Short mmCIF file of C-alpha atoms in Angstrom, two decimals:
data_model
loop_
_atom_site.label_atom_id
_atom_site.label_comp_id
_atom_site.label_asym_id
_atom_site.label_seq_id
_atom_site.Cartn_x
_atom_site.Cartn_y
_atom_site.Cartn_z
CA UNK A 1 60.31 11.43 57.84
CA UNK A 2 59.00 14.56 55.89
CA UNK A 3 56.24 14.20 57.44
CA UNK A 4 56.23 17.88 57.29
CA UNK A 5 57.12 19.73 53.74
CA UNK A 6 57.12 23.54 53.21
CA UNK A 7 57.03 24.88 50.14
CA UNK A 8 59.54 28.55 49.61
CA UNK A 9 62.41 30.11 49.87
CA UNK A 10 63.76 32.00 53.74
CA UNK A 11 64.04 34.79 51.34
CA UNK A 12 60.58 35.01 51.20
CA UNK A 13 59.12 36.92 54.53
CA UNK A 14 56.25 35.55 54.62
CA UNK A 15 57.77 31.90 53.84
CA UNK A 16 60.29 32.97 56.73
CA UNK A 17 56.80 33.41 58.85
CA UNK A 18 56.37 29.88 58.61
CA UNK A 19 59.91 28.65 59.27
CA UNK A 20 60.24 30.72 62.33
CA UNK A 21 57.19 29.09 63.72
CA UNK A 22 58.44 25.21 62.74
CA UNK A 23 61.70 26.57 64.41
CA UNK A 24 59.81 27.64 67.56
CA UNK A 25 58.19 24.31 67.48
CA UNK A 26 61.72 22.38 67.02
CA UNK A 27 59.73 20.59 64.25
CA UNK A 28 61.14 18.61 61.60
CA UNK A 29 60.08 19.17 57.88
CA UNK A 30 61.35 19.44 54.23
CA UNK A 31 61.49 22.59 52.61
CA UNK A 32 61.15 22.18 49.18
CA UNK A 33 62.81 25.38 47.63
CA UNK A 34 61.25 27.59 44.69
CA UNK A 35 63.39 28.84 41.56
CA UNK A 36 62.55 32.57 41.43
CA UNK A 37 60.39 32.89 38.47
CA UNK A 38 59.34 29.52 38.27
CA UNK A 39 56.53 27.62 39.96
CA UNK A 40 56.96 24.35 40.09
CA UNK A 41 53.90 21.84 39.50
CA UNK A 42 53.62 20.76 43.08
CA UNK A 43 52.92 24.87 43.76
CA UNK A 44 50.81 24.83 41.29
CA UNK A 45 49.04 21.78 42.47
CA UNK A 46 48.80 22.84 46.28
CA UNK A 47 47.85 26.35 45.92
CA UNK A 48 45.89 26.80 42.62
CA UNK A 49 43.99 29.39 43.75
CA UNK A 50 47.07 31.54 44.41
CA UNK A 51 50.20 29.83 43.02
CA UNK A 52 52.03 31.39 45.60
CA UNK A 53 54.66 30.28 48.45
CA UNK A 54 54.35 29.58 51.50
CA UNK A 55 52.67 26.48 51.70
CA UNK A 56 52.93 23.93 53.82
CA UNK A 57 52.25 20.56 53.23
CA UNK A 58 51.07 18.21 56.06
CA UNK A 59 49.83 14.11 55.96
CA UNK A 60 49.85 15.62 52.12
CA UNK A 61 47.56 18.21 52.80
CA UNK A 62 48.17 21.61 51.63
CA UNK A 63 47.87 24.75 54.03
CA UNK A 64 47.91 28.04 52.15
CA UNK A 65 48.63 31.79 53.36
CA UNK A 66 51.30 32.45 56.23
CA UNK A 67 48.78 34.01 58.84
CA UNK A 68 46.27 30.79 58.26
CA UNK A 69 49.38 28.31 57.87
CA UNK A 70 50.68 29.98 61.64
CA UNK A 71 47.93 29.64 63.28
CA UNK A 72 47.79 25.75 61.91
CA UNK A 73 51.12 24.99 63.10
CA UNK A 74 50.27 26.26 66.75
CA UNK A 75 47.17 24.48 67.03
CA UNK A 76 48.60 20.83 65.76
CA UNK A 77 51.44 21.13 67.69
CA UNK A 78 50.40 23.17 70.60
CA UNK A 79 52.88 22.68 73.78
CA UNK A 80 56.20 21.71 71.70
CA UNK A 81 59.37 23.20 71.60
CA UNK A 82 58.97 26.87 73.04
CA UNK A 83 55.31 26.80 73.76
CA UNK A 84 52.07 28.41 72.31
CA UNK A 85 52.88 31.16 69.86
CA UNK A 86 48.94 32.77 69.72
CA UNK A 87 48.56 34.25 73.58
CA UNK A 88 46.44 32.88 75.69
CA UNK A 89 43.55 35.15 76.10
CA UNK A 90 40.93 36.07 73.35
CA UNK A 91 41.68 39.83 73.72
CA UNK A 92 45.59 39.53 72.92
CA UNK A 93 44.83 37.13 69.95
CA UNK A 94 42.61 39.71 68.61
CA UNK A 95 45.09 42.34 69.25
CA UNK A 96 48.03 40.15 67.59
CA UNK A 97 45.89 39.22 64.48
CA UNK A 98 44.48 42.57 64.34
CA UNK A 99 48.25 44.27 63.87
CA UNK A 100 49.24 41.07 61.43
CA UNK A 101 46.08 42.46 58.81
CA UNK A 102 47.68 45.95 59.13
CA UNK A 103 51.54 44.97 58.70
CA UNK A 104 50.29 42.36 55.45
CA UNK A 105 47.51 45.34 54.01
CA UNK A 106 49.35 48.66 54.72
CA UNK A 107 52.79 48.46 55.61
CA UNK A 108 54.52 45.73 54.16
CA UNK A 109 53.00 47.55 50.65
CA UNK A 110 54.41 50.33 51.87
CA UNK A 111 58.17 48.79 52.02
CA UNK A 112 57.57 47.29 48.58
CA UNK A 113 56.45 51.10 47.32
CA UNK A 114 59.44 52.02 48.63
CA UNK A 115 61.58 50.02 46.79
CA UNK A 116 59.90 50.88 43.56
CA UNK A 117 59.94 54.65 44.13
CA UNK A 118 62.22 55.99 41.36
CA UNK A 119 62.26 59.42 42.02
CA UNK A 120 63.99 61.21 45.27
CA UNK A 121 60.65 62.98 45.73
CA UNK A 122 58.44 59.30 45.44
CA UNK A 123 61.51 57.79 47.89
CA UNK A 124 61.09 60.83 50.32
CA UNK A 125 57.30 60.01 50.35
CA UNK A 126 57.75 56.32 50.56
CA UNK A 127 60.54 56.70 53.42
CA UNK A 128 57.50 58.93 55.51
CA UNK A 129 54.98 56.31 55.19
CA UNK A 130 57.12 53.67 56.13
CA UNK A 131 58.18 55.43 59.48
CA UNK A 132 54.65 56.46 60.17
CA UNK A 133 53.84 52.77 59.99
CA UNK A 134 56.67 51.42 62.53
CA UNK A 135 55.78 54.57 64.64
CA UNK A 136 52.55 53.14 65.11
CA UNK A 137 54.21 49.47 65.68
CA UNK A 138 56.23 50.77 68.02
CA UNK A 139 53.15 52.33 70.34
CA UNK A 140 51.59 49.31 69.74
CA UNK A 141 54.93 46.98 70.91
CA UNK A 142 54.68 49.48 74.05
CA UNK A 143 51.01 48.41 75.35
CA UNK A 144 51.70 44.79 74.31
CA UNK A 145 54.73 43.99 75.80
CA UNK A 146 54.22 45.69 79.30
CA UNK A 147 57.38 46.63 79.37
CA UNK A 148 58.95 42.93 78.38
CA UNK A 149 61.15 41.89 75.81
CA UNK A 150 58.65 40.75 73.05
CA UNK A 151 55.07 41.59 71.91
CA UNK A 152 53.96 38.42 73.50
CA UNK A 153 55.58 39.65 76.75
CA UNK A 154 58.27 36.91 78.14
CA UNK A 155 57.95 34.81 75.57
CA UNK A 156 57.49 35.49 71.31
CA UNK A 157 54.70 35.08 70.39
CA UNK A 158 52.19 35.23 67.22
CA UNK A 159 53.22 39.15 66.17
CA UNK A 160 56.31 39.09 66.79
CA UNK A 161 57.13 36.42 63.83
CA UNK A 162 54.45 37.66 61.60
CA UNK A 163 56.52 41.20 62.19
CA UNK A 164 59.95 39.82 62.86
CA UNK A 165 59.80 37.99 59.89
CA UNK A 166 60.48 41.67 58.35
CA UNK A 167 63.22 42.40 61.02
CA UNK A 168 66.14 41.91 58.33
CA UNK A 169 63.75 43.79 55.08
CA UNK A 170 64.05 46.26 57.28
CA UNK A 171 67.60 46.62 57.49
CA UNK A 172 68.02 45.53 54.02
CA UNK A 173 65.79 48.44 52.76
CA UNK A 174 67.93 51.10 55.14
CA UNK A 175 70.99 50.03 53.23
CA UNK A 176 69.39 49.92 49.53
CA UNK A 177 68.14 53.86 50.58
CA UNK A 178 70.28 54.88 52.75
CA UNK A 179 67.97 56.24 55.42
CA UNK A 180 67.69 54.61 58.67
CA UNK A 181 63.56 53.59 58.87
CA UNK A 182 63.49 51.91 62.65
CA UNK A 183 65.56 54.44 64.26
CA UNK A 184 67.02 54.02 68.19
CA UNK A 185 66.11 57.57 68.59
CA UNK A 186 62.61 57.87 67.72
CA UNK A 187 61.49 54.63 68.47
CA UNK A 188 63.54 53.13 70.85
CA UNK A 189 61.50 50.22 71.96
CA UNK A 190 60.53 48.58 69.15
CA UNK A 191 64.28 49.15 67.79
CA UNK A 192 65.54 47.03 70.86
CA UNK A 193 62.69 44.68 69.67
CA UNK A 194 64.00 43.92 66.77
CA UNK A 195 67.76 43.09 67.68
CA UNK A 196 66.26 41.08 70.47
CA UNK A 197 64.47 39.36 67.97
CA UNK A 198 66.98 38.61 65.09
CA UNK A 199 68.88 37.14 68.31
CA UNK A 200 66.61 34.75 69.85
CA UNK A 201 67.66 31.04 68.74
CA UNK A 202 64.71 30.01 66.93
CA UNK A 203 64.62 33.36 64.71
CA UNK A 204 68.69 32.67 64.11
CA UNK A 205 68.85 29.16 62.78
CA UNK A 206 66.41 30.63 60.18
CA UNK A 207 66.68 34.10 59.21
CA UNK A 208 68.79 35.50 56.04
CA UNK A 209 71.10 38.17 57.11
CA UNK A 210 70.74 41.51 55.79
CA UNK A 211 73.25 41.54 53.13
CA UNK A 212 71.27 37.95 51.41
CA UNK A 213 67.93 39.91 52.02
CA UNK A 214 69.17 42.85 50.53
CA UNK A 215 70.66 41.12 47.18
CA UNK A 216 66.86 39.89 46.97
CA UNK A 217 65.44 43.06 47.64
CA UNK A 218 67.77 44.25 44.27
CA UNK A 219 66.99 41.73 42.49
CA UNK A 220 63.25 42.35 42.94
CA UNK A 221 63.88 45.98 42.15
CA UNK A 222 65.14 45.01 38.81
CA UNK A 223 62.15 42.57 38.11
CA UNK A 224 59.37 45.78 39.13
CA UNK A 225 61.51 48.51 36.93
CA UNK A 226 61.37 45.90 33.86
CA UNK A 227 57.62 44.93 34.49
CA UNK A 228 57.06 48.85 35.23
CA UNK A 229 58.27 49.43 31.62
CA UNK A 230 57.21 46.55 29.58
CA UNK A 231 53.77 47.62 31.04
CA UNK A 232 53.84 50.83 29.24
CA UNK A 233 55.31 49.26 26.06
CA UNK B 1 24.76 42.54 80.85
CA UNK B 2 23.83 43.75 77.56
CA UNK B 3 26.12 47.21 78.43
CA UNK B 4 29.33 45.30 78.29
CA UNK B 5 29.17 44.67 74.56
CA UNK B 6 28.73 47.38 72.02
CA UNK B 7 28.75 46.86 68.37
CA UNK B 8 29.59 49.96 66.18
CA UNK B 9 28.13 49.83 62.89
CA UNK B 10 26.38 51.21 60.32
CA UNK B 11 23.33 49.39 59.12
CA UNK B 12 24.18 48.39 55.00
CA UNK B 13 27.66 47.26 55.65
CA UNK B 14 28.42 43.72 54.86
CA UNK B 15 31.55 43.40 57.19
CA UNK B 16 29.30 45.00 60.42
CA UNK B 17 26.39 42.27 59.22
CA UNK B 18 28.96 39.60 59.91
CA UNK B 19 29.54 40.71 63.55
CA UNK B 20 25.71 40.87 64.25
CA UNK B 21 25.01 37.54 62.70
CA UNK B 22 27.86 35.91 64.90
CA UNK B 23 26.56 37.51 68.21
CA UNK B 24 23.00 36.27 67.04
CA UNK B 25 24.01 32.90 66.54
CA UNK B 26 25.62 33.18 69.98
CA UNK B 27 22.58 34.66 71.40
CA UNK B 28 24.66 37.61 73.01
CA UNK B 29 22.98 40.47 74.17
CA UNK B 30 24.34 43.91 73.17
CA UNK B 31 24.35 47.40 72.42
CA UNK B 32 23.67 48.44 68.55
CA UNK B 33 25.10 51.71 68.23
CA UNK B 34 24.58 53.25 64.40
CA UNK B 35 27.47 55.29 63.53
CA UNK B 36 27.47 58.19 60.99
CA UNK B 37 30.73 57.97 58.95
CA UNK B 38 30.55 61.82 57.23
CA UNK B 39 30.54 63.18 61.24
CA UNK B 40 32.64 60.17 62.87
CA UNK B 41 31.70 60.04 66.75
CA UNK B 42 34.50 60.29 69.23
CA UNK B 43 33.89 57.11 70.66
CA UNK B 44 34.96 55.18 66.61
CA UNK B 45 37.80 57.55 66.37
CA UNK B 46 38.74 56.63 70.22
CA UNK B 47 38.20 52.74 69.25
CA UNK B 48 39.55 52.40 66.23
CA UNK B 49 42.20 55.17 65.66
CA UNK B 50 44.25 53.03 63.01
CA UNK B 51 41.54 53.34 60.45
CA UNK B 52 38.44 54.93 61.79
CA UNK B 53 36.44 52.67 60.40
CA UNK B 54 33.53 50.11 61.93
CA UNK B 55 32.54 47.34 62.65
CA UNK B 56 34.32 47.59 66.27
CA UNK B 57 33.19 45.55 69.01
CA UNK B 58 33.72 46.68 72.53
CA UNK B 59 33.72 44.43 74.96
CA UNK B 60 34.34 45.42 78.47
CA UNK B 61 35.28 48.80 76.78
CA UNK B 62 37.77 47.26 74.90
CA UNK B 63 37.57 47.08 71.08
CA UNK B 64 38.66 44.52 68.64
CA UNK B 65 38.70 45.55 64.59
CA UNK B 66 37.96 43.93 61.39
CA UNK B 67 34.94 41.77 60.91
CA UNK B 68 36.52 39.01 60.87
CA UNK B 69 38.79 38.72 63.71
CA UNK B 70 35.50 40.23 65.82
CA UNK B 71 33.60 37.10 64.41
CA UNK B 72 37.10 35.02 66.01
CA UNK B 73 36.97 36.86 68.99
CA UNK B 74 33.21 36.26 69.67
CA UNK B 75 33.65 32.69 68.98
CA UNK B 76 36.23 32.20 71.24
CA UNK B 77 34.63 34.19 73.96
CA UNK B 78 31.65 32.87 73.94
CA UNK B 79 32.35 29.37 73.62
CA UNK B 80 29.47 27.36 74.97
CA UNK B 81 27.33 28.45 71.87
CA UNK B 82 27.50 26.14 69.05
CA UNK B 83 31.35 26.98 67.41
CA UNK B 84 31.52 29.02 64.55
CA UNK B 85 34.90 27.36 63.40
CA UNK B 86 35.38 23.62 63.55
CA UNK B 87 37.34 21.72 66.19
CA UNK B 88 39.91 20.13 63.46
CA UNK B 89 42.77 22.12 62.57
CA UNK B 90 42.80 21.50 59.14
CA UNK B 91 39.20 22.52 58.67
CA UNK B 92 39.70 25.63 60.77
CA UNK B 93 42.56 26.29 58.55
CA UNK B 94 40.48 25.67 55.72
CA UNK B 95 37.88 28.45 57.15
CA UNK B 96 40.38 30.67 57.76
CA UNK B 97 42.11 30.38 54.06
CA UNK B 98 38.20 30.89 52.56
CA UNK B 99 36.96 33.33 55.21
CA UNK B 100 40.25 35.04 53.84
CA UNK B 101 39.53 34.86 50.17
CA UNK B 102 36.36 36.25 50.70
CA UNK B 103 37.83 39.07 51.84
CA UNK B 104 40.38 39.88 49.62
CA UNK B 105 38.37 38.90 46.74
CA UNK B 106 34.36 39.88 46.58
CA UNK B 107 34.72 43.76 47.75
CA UNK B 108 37.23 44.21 46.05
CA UNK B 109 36.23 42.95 42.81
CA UNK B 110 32.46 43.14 43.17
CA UNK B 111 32.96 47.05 43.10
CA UNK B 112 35.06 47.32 40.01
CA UNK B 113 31.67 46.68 38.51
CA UNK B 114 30.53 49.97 38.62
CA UNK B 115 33.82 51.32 38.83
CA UNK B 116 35.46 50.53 35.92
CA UNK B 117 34.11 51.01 32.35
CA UNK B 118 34.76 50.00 28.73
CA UNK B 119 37.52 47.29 28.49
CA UNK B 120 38.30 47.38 31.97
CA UNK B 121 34.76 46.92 33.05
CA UNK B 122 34.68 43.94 30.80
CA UNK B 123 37.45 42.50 32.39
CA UNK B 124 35.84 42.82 36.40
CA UNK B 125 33.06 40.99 35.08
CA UNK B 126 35.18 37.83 33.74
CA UNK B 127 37.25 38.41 36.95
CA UNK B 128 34.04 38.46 39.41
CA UNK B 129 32.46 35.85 37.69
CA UNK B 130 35.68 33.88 38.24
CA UNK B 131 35.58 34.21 41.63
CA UNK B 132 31.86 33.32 41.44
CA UNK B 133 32.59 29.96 40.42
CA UNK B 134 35.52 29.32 42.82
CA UNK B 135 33.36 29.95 45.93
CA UNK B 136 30.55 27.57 43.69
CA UNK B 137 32.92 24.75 43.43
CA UNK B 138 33.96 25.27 47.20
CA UNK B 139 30.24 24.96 48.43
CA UNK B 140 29.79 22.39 46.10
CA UNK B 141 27.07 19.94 47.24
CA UNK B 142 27.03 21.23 50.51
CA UNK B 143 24.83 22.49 53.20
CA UNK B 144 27.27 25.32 54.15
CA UNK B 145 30.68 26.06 53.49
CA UNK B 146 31.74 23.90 56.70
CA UNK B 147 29.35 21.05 56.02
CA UNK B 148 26.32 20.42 58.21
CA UNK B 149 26.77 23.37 60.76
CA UNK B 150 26.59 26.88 59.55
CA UNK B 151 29.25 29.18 60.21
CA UNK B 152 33.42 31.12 59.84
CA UNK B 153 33.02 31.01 55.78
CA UNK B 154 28.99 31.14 55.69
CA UNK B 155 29.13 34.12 57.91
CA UNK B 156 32.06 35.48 55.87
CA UNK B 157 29.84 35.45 52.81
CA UNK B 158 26.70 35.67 53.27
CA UNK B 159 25.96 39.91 53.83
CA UNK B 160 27.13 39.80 50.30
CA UNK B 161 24.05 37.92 48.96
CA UNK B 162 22.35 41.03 49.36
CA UNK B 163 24.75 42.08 46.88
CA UNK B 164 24.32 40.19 44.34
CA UNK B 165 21.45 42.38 42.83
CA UNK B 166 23.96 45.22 42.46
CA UNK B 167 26.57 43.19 41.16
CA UNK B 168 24.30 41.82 38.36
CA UNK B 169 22.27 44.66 37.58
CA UNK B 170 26.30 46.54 37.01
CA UNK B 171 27.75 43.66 35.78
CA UNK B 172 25.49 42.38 33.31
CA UNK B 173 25.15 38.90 34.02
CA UNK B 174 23.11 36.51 36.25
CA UNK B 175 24.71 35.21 39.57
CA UNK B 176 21.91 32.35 39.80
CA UNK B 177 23.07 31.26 35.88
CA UNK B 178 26.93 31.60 36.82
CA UNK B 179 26.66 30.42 40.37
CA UNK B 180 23.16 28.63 41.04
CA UNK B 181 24.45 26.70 43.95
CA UNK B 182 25.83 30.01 45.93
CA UNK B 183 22.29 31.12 45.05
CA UNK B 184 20.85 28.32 47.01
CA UNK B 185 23.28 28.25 49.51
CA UNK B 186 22.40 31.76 50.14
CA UNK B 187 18.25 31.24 50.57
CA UNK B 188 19.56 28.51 53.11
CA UNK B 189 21.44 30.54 55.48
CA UNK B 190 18.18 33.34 55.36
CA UNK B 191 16.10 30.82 56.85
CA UNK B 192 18.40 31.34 59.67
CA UNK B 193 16.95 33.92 62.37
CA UNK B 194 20.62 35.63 62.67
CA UNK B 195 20.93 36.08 58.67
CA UNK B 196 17.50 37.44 58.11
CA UNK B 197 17.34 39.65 60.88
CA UNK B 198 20.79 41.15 59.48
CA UNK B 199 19.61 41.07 55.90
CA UNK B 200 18.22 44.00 54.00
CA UNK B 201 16.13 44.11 50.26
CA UNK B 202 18.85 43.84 47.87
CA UNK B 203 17.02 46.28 45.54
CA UNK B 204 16.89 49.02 48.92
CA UNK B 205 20.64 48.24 48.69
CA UNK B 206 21.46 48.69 45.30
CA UNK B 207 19.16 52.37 45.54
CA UNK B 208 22.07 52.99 48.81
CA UNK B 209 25.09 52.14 46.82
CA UNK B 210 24.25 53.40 43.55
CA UNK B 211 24.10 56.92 45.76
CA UNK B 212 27.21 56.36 47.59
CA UNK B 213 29.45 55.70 44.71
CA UNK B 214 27.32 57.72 42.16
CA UNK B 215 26.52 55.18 39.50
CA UNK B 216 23.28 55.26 37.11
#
């Protein structure tokens, strides 16, 4: 009964927001996959405004934008499979959501600008931003965790999928530069963060590995560099 | 106790104007403290170190960022006032999705108008207009953006009425001709005590921005 339909691909992070969060919920639903470079008419019928995946698709209503799409799926189906995913108390949610507008404005851009740097010198500069970002994730994993395995504590919770979701871009974009970005050394609690998370069993049944994320990632590469210079054609 | 909520914020700024309208339409009491952002006070860098930047609420001396998860916050805090977002999750979803168009879409876009010139310029206006109509066609034939009760998406919106004088007299076009039901929508919502109180002359406005981005 697809009941339940999401529109995207796992390669997608932000699509992967939404199937970690159905997987949490040990909800049933159809994912109805994207061609890269295509949109197919029931994209462009759900999500006019944007024309962009995820969306998910519920009693044939369409939800658009991970962070709204989330939130949705906690609040319809609030006590199944492992629980709530936005903490309980006001404060926290504002905390959660508050780090979710940073990773989506400034750092995830900052990834992307990484893999579009072209020059040592613009890779050097994109390498520092990206570190100064996760340093800043990692202080903030510190004071939200309380010393626990996840950033909603005990159990994960809203940032740690709207983060996690990243867990494997991460690794994927350490290979693709060779630089290691969420070092042990420097920031060793969000590191142990991260493999905690790529192992807990909802985030497994549904996360690419590295190596799939990574062909993506090059395959994206190749699509800026030929936009980059038909642009200035 | 009116001491255990601050609001830092600086008078003309759409995104603080949100915050005080959603406290108003809470009725909660609260401290109003006008920041100066050329000589940043050590309390905003303390409170919001990310970005230094305001609105920040503190409550109970601890601060919660961007307008629009303060305007979440307040709601859920103060929950026995009438709810900003609607019970249904689909609608709230629907808030959220609009609340976040609004603000990817209307700064952003609204300030290429003076920004940009020649083709370029030319281009924000088709774009702004655009997004104009999109919010128009939301609205529609309604009250407010959630139906009967005012509130996420009409909050969302609404500082930027004041707006609209800059972004016509830099744009060259009329909002009421492009978008005559926003217009209406928008003398609605300042018949509300927490809108007008919040709301400044759109021509005092345009004389602020035009010196703060340096546009004739």
């Amino acid at each position: 009964m697809a009941d339940v339909k999401l529109i995207g691909s796992a390669l997608s992070p932000y699509v992967l927001r939404a199937m970690i969060a159905l997987s949490l919920k040990k909800l049933e639903y159809e994912l109805m996959q994207e061609k890269f470079g295509e949109k197919s008419e029931l994209l462009l019928k759900s999500n006019p405004i944007y024309k962009k995946i995820p969306v998910l698709i519920h009693h044939d209503r369409p939800i658009c934008e991970s962070a709204v799409i989330v939130e949705y799926i906690d609040e319809v189906w609030p006590k199944s499979g492992w629980g709530a995913i936005l903490p309980a108390d006001a404060y926290h949610r504002s905390l959660h959501r508050f780090w979710t507008f940073y990773i989506d404005d400034k750092w995830f851009p900052s990834l992307v600008a990484l893999g579009k740097a072209e020059t040592e010198e613009a890779k050097a500069e994109a390498v520092e931003r990206v570190r100064a970002g996760l340093l800043l994730l990692d202080e903030a994993f510190v004071k939200l965790s309380e010393g626990k395995a996840f950033f909603g504590g005990d159990r994960v919770a809203y940032l740690d999928v709207m983060f996690g979701c990243f867990a494997n871009w991460i690794k994927a974009a350490e290979m693709l530069v060779s630089v290691e970005l969420l070092d042990e050394a420097t920031m060793p609690a969000l590191h142990g963060w991260a493999v905690r998370f790529r192992e807990h069993e909802a985030v497994k049944e549904v996360m690419p590995d590295s190596g799939k994320v990574l062909e993506f990632f090059k395959i994206l590469q190749a699509k800026w560099k030929k936009d980059a210079a038909d642009a200035k054609n | 106790m009116a001491e255990a909520v601050v609001l830092l914020d600086l008078w003309v700024s759409p995104f603080g104007q949100r915050c005080r309208i959603a406290l108003a339409e809470k009725g909660v009491a609260y401290e109003y403290q006008e920041q100066d952002l050329d000589n940043k006070s050590p309390l905003l860098l303390q409170a919001n170190p990310v970005h230094k930047k305001i609105p920040v609420l503190i409550h109970d001396g601890k601060p919660v960022c961007e307008s629009l998860i303060i305007v979440q916050y307040i709601d859920e805090v103060w929950s026995d006032g009438a709810p900003l977002l609607p019970a249904d999750p689909y609608a709230r979803a629907q808030a959220r999705f609009w609340g976040d168009f609004i603000d990817k879409k209307i700064y952003e876009y609204g300030t290429r108008l003076w920004k940009l010139k020649g083709e370029a310029h030319q281009e924000a206006k088709k774009e702004f207009i655009e997004i104009l109509k999109v919010l128009e066609a939301e609205l529609g034939d309604k009250k407010y953006f959630g139906g009967d009760a005012f509130g996420y998406v009409d909050i969302a919106l609404v500082p930027f009425c004041a707006w609209f004088y800059t972004f016509e007299t830099c744009g060259g076009f009329s909002v009421e001709a492009e978008a005559p039901k926003l217009v209406a929508w928008g003398k609605r919502c300042l018949e509300r005590e927490s809108v007008s109180k919040a709301f400044y002359d759109p021509v005092k406005v345009y004389e602020v921005l035009k010196q703060a981005y340096g546009f004739e």
